JSON list of C-alpha atoms in Angstrom, two decimals:
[
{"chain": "A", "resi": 753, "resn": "UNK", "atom": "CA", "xyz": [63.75, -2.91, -14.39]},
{"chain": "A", "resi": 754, "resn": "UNK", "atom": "CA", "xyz": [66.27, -3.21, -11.54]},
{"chain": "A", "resi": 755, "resn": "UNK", "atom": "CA", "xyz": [64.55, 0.03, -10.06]},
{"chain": "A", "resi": 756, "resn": "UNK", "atom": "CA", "xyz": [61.54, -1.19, -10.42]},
{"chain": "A", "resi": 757, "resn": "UNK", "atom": "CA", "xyz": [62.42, -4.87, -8.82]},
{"chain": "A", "resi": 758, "resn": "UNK", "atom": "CA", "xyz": [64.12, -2.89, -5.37]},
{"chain": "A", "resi": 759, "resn": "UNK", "atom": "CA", "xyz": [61.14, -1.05, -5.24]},
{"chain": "A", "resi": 760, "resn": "UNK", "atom": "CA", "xyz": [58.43, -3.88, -5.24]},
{"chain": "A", "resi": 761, "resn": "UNK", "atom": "CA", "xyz": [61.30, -5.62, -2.85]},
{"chain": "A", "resi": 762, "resn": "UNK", "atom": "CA", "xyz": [60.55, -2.83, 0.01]},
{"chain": "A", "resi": 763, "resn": "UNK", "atom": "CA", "xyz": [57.13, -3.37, -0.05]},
{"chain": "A", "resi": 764, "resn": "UNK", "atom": "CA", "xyz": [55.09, -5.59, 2.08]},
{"chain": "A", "resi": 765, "resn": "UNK", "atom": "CA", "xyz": [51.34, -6.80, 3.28]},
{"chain": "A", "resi": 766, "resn": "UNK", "atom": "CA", "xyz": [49.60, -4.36, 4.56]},
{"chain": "A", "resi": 767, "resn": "UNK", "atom": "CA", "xyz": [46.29, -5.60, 6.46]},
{"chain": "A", "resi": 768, "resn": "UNK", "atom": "CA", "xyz": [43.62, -3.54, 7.04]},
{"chain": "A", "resi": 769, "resn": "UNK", "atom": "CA", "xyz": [39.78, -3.01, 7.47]},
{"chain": "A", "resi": 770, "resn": "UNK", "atom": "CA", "xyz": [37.11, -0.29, 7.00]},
{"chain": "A", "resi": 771, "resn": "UNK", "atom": "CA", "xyz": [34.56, 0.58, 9.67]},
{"chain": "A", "resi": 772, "resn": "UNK", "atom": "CA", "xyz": [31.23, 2.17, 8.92]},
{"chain": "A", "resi": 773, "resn": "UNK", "atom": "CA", "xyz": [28.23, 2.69, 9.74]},
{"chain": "A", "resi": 774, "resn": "UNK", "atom": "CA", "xyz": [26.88, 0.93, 7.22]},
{"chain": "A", "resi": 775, "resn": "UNK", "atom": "CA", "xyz": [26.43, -2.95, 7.04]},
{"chain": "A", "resi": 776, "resn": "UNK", "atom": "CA", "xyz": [27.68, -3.73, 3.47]},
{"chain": "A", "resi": 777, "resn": "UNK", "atom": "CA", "xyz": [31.29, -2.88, 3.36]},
{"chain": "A", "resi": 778, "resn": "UNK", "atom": "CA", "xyz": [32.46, -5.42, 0.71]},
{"chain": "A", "resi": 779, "resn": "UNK", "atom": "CA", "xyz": [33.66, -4.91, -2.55]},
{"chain": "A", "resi": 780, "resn": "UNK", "atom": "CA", "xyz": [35.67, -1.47, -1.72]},
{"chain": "A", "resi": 781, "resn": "UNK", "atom": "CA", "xyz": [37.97, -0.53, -4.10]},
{"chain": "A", "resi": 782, "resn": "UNK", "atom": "CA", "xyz": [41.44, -0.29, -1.88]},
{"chain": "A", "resi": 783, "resn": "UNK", "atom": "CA", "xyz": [44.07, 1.24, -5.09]},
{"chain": "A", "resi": 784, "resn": "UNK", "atom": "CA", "xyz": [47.62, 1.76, -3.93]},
{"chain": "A", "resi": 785, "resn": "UNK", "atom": "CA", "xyz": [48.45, 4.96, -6.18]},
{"chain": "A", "resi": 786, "resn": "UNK", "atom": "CA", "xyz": [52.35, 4.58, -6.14]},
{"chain": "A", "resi": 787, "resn": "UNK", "atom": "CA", "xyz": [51.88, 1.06, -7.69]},
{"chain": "A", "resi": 788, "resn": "UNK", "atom": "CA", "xyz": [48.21, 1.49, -9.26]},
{"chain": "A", "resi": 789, "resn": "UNK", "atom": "CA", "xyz": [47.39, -2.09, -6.91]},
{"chain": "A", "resi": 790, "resn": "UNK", "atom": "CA", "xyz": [43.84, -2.85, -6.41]},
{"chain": "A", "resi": 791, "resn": "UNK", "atom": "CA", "xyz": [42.11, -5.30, -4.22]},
{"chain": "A", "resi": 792, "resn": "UNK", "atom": "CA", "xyz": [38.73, -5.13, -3.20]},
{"chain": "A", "resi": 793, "resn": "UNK", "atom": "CA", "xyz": [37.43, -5.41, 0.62]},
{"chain": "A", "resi": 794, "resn": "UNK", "atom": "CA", "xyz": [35.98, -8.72, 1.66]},
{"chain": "A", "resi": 795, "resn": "UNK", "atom": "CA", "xyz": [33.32, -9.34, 3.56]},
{"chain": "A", "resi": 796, "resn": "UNK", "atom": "CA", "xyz": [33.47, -7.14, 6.92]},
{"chain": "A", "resi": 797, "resn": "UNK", "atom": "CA", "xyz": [35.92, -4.57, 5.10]},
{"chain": "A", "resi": 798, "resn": "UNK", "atom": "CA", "xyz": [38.84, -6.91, 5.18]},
{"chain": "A", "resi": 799, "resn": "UNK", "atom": "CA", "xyz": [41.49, -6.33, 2.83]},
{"chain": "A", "resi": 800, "resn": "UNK", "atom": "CA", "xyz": [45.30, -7.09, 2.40]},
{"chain": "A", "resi": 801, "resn": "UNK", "atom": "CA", "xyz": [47.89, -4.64, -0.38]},
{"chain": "A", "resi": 802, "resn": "UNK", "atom": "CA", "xyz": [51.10, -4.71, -0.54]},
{"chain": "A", "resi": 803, "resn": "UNK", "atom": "CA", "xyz": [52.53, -1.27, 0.68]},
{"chain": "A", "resi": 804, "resn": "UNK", "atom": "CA", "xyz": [55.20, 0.72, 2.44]},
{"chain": "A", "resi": 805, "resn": "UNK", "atom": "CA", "xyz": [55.89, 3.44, 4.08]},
{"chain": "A", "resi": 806, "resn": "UNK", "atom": "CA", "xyz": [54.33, 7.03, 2.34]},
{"chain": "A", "resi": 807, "resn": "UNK", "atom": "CA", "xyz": [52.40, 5.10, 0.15]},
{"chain": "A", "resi": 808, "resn": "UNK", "atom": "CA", "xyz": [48.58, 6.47, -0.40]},
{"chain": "A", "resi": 809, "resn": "UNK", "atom": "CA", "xyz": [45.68, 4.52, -0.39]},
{"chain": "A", "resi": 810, "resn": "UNK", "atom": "CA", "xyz": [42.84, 5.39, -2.10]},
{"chain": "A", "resi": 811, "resn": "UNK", "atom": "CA", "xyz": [39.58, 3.95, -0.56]},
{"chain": "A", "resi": 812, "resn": "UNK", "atom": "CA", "xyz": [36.49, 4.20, -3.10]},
{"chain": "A", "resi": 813, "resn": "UNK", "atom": "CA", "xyz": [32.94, 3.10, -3.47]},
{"chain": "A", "resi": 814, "resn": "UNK", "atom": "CA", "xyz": [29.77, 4.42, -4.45]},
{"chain": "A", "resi": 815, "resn": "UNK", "atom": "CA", "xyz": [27.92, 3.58, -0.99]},
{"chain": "A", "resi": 816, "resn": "UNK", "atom": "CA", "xyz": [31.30, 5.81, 0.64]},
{"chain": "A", "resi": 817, "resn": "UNK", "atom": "CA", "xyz": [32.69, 9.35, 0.34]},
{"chain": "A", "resi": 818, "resn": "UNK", "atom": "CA", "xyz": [36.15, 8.41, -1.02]},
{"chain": "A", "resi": 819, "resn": "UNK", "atom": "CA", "xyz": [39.00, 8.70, 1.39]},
{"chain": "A", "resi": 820, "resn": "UNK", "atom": "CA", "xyz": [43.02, 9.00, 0.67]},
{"chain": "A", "resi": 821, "resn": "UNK", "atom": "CA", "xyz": [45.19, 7.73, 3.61]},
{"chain": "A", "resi": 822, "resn": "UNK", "atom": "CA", "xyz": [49.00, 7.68, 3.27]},
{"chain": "A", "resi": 823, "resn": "UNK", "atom": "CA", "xyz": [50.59, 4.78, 5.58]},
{"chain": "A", "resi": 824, "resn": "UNK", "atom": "CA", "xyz": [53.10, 4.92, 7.88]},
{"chain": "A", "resi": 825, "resn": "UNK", "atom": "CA", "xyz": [55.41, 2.87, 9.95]},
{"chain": "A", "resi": 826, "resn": "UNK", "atom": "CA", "xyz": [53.38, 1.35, 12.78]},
{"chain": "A", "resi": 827, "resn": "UNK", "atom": "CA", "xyz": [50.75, 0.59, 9.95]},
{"chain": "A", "resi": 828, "resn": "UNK", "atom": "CA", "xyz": [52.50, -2.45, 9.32]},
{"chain": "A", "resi": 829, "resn": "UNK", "atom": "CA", "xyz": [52.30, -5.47, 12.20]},
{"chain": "A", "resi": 830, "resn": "UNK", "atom": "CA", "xyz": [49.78, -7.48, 13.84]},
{"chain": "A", "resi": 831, "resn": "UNK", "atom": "CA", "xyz": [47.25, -5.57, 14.59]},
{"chain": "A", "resi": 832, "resn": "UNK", "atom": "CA", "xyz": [45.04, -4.11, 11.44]},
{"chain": "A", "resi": 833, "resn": "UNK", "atom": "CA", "xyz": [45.02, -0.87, 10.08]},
{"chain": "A", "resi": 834, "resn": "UNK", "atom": "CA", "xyz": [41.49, 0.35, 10.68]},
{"chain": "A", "resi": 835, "resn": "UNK", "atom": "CA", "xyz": [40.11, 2.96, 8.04]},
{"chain": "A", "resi": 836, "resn": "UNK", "atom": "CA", "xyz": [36.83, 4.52, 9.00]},
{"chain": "A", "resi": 837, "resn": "UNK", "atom": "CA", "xyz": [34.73, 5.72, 5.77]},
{"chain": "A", "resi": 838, "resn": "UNK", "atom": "CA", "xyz": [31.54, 8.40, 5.60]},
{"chain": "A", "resi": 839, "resn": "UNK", "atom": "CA", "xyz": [28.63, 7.55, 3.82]},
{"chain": "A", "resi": 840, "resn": "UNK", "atom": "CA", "xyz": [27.96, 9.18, 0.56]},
{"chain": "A", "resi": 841, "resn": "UNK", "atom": "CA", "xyz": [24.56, 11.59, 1.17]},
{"chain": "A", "resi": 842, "resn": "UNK", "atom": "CA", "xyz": [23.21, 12.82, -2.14]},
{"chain": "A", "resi": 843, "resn": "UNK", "atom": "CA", "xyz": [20.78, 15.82, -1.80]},
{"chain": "A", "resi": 844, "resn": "UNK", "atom": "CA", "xyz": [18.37, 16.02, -4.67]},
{"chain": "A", "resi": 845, "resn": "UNK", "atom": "CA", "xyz": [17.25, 19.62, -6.08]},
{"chain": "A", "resi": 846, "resn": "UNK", "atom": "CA", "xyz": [13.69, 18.33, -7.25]},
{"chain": "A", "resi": 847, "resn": "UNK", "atom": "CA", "xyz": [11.34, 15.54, -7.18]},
{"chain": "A", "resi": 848, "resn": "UNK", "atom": "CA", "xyz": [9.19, 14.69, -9.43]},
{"chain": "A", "resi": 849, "resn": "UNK", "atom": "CA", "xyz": [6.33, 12.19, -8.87]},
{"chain": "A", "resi": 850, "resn": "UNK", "atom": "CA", "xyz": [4.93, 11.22, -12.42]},
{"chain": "A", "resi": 851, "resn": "UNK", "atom": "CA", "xyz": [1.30, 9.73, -11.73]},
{"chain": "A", "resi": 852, "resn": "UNK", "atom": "CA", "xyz": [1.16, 6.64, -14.31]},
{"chain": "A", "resi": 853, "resn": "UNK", "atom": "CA", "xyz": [-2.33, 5.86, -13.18]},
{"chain": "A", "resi": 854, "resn": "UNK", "atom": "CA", "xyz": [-3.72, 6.29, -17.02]},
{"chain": "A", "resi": 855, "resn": "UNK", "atom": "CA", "xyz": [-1.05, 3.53, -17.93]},
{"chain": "A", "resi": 856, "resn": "UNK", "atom": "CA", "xyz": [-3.31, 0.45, -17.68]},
{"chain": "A", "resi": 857, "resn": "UNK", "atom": "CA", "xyz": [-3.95, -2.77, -20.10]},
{"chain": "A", "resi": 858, "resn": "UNK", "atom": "CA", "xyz": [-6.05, -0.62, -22.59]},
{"chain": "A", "resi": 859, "resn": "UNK", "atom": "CA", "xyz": [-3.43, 2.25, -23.18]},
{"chain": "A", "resi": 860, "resn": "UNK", "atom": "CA", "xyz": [-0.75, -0.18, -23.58]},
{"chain": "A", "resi": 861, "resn": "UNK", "atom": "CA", "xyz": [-3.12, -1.91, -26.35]},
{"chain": "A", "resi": 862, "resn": "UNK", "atom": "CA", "xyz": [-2.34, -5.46, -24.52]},
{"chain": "A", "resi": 863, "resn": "UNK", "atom": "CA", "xyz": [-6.62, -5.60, -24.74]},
{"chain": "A", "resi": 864, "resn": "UNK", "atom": "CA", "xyz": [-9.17, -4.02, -26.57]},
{"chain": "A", "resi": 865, "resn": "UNK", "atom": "CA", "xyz": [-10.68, -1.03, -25.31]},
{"chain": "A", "resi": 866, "resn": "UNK", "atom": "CA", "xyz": [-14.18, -0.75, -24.02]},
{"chain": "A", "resi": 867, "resn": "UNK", "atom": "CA", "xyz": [-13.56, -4.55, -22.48]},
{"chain": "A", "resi": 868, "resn": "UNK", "atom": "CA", "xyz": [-15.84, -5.70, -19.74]},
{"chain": "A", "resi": 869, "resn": "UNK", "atom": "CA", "xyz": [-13.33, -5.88, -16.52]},
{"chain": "A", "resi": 870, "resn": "UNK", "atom": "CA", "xyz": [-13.94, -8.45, -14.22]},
{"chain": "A", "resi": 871, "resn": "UNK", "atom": "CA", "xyz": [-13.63, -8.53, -10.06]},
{"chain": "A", "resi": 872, "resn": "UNK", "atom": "CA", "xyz": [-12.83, -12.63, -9.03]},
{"chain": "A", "resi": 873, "resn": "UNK", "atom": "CA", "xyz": [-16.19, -12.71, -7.60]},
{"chain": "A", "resi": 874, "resn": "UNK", "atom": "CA", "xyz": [-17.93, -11.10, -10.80]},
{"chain": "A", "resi": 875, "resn": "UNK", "atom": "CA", "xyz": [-16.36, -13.36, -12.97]},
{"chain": "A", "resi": 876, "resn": "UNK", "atom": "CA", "xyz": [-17.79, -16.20, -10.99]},
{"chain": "A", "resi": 877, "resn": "UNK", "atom": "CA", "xyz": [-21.07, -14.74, -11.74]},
{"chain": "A", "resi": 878, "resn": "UNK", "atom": "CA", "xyz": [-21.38, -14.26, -14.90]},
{"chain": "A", "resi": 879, "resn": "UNK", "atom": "CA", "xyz": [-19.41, -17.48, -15.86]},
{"chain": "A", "resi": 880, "resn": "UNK", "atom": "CA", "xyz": [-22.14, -19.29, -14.15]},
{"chain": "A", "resi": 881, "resn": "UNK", "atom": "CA", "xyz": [-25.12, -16.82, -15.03]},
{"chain": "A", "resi": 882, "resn": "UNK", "atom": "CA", "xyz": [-24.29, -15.95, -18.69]},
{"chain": "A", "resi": 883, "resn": "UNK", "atom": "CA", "xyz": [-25.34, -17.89, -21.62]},
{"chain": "A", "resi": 884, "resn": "UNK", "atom": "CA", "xyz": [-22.66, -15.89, -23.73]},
{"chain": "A", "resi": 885, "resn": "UNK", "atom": "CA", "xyz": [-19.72, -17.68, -21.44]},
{"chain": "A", "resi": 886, "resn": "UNK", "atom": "CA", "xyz": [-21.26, -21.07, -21.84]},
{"chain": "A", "resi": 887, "resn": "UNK", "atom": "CA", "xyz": [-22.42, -21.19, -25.07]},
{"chain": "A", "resi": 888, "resn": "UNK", "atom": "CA", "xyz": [-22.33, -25.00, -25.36]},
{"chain": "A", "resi": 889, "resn": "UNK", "atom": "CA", "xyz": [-23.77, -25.54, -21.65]},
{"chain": "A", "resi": 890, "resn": "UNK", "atom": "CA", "xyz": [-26.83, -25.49, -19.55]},
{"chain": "A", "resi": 891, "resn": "UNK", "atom": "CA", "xyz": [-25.05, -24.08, -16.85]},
{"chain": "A", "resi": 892, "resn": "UNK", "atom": "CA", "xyz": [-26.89, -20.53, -16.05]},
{"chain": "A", "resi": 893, "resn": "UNK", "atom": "CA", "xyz": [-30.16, -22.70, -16.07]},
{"chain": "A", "resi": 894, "resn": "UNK", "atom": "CA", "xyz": [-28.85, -25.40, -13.71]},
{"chain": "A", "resi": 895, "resn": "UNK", "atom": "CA", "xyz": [-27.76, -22.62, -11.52]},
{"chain": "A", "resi": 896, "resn": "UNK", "atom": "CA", "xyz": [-30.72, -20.76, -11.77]},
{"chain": "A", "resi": 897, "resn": "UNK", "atom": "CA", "xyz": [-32.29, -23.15, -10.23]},
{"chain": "A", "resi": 898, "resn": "UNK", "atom": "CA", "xyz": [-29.59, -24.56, -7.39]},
{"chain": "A", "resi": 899, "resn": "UNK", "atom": "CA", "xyz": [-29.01, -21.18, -6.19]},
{"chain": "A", "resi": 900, "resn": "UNK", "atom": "CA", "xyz": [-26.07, -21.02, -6.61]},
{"chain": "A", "resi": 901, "resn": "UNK", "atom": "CA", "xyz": [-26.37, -18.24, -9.19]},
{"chain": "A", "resi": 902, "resn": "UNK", "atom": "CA", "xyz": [-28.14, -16.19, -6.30]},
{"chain": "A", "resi": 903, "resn": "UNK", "atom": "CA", "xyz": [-24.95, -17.13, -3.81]},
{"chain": "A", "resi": 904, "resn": "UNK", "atom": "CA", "xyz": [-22.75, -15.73, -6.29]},
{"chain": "A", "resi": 905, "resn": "UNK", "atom": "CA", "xyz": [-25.13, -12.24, -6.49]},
{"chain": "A", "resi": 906, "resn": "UNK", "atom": "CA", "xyz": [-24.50, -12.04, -2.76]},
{"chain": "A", "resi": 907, "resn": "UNK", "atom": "CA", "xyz": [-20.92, -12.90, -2.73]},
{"chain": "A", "resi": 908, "resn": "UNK", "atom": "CA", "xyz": [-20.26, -10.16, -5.25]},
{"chain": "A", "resi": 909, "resn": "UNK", "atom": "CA", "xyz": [-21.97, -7.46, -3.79]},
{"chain": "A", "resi": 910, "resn": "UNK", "atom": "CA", "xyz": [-20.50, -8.41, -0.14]},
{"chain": "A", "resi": 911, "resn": "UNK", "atom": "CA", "xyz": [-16.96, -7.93, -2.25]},
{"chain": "A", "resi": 912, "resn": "UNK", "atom": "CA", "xyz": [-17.75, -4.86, -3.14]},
{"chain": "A", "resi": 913, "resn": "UNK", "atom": "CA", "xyz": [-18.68, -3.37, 0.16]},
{"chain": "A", "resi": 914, "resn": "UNK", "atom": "CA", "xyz": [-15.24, -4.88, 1.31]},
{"chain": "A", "resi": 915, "resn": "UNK", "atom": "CA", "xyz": [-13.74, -3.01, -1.53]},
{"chain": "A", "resi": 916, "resn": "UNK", "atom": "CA", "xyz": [-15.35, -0.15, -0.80]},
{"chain": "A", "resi": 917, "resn": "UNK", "atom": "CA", "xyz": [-14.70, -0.24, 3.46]},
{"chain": "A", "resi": 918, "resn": "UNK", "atom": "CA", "xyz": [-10.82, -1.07, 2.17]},
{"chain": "A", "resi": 919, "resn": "UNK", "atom": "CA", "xyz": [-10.88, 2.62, 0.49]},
{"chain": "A", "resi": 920, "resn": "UNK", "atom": "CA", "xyz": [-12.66, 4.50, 3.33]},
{"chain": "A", "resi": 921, "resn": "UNK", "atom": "CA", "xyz": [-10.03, 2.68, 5.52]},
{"chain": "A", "resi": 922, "resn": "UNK", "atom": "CA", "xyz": [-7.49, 4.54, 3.40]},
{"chain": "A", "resi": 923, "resn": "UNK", "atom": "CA", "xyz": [-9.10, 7.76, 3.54]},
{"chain": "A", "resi": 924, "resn": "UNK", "atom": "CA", "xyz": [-9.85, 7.98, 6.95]},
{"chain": "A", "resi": 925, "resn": "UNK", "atom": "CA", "xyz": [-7.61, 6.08, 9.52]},
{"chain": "A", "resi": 926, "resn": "UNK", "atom": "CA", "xyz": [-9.54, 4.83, 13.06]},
{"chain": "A", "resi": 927, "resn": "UNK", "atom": "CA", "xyz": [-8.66, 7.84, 14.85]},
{"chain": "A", "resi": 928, "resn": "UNK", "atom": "CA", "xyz": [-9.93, 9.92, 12.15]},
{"chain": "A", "resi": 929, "resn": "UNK", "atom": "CA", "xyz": [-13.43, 8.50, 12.38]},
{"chain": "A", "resi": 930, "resn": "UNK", "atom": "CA", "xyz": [-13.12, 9.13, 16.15]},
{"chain": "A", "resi": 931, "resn": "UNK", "atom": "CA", "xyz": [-12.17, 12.44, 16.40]},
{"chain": "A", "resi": 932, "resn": "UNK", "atom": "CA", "xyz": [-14.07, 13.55, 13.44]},
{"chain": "A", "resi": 933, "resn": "UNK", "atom": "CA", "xyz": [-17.17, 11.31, 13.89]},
{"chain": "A", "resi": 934, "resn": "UNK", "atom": "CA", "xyz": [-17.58, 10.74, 17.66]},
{"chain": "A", "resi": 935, "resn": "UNK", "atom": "CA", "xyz": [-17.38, 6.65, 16.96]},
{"chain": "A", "resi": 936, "resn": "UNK", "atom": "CA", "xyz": [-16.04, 5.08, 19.96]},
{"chain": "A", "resi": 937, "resn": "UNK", "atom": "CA", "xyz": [-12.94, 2.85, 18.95]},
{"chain": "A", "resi": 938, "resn": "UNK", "atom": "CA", "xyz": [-14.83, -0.43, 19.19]},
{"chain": "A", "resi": 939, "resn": "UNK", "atom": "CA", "xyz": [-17.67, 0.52, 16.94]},
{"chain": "A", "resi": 940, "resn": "UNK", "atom": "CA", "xyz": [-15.14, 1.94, 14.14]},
{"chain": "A", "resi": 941, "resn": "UNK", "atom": "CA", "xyz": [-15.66, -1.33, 11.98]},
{"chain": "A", "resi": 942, "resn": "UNK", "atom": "CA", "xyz": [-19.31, -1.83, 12.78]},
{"chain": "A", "resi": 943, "resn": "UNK", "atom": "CA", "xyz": [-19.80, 1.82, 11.74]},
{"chain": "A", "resi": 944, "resn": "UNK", "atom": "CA", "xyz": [-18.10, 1.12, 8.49]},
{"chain": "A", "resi": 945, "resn": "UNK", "atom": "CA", "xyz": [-20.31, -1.46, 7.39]},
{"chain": "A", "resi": 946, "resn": "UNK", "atom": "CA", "xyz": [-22.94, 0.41, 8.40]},
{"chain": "A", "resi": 947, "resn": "UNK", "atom": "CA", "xyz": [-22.24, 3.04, 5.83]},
{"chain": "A", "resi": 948, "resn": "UNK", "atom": "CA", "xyz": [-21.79, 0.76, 3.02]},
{"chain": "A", "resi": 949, "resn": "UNK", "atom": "CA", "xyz": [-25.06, -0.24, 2.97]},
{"chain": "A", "resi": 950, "resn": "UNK", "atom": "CA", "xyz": [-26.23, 3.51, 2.29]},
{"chain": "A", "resi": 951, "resn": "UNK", "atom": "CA", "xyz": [-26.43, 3.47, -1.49]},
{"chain": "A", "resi": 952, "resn": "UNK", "atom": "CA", "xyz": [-26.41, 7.74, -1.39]},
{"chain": "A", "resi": 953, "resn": "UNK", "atom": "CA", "xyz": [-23.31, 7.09, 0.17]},
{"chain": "A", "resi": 954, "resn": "UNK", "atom": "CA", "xyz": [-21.42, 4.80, -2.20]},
{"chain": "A", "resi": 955, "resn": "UNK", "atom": "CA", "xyz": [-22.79, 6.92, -4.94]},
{"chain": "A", "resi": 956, "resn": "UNK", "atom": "CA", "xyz": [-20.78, 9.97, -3.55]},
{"chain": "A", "resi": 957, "resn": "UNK", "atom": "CA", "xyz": [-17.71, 7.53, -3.50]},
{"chain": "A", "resi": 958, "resn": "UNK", "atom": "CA", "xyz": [-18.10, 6.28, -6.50]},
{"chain": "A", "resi": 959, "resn": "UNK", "atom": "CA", "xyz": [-18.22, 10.48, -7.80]},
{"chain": "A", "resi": 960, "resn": "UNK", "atom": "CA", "xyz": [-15.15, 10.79, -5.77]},
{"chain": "A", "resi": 961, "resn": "UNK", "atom": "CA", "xyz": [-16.90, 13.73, -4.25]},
{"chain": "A", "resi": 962, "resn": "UNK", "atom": "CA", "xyz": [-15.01, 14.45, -0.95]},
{"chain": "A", "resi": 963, "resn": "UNK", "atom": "CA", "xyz": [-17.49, 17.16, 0.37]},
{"chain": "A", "resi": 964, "resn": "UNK", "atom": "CA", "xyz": [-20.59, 14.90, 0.01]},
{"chain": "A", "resi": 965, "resn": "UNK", "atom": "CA", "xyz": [-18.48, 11.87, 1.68]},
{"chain": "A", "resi": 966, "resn": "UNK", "atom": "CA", "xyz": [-17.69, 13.62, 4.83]},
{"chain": "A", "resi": 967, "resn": "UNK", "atom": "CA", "xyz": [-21.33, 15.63, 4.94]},
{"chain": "A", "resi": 968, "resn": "UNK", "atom": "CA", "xyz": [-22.49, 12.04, 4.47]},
{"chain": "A", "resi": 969, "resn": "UNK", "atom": "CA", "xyz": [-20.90, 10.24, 7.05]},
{"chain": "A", "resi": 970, "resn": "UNK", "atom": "CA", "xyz": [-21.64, 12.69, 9.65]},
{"chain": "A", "resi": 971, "resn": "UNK", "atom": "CA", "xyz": [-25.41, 12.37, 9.18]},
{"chain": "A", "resi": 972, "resn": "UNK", "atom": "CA", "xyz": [-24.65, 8.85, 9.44]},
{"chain": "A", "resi": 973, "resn": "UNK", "atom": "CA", "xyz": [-22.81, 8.42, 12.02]},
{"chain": "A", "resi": 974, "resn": "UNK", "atom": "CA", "xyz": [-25.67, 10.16, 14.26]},
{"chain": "A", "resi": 975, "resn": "UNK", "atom": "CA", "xyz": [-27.88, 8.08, 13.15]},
{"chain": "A", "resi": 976, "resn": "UNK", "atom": "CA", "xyz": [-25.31, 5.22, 13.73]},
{"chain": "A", "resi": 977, "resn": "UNK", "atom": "CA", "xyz": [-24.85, 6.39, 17.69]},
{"chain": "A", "resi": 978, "resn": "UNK", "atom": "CA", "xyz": [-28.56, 6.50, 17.94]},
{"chain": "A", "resi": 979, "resn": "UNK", "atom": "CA", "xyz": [-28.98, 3.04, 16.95]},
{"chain": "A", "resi": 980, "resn": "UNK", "atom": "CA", "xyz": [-26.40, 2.18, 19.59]},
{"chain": "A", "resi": 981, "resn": "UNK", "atom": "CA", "xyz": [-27.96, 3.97, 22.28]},
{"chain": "A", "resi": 982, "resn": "UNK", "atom": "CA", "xyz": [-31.36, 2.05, 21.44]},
{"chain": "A", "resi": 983, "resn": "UNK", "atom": "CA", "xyz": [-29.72, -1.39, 21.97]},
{"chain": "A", "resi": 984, "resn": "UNK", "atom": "CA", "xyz": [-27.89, -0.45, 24.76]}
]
């Protein structure tokens, strides 16, 4: 005990901080192995352990490589014992990308399968076309004759070209449809919506057939450039 007591006696605060290039640097482990004293870095990789001289810090995280530093004399004063740390790289052998596009409200059994699936602005529709969601209403009637069951027709097939412009977007960036098409830059979008409306064309999307997309679109975007010259 009275070893033990004269030890602890020669020890003192040691103040310190890590540097890094990386922004989080709290909650360090700093472990003094003569004593087994932890503390943990504040915020900014502050920390204060008591210490002397030839004692060995241990620095760990999981964010760091760990680091051992033994301290010496002029460690202890004013001015803070700076401790820079590496980030931890870890290399992987493999990836693996599992595609989890099957998992989907049917295959999880959260619905029956075989169930009708709705866009916003088909749902819309048929809420206010079919008798079988209004069973106690006259609403497909009254809408029948309003319009407004027509409005909805329209609104749904305008989503769907939207859709549909949304996924040649993805397959084929503005530059693409430049340098593969000859659009100029400011007819890329009116050239889109031009295609839509080719129902040979959004049948070969729908099929997901990429060689009949591309044949497709460069047919029509000839005819496209020759509408454009004919307004010009």
């Amino acid at each position: 005990m009275f070893s033990a007591a004269s030890v602890a006696q020669g020890r003192q605060p040691l103040k310190g901080k890590v540097v890094s290039d990386f922004d989080d640097l709290e909650g360090i482990y700093v472990i003094n192995r003569a004593t087994e004293a932890t503390v943990a870095t504040t915020r900014g990789g502050y920390f204060t352990i008591s210490a002397q001289p030839n004692d060995t810090l241990v620095f760990s995280a999981l964010q760091f490589e760990a680091r051992d530093i033994v301290v010496a004399d002029e460690d202890f004063g004013e001015n803070l014992l700076f401790v820079p740390l590496t980030v931890h790289t870890r290399e992987l052998d493999e990836v693996v990308v599992n595609d989890y596009r099957h998992l989907n409200a049917e295959s999880l059994g959260l619905v029956p399968k075989g169930q009708v699936r709705y866009t916003p602005a088909e749902r819309k529709l048929a809420t206010a076309s079919k008798w079988k969601m209004n069973p106690l209403g006259l609403d497909p009637l009254i809408n029948m004759f309003s319009g407004r069951t027509a409005m909805l027709q329209k609104a749904k097939e305008t989503e769907k070209k939207e859709a549909l412009i949304e996924k040649m977007r993805y397959l084929y960036s503005d530059d693409d449809i430049m340098a593969l098409f000859k659009i100029p830059q400011e007819y890329v979008s009116g050239f889109l919506f031009f295609i839509v409306e080719n129902n040979y064309f959004v049948k070969a999307v729908k099929e997901e057939n990429e060689e009949r997309i591309k044949f497709m679109m460069t047919g029509l975007a000839v005819k496209y450039l020759e509408n454009i010259a004919d307004e010009k």
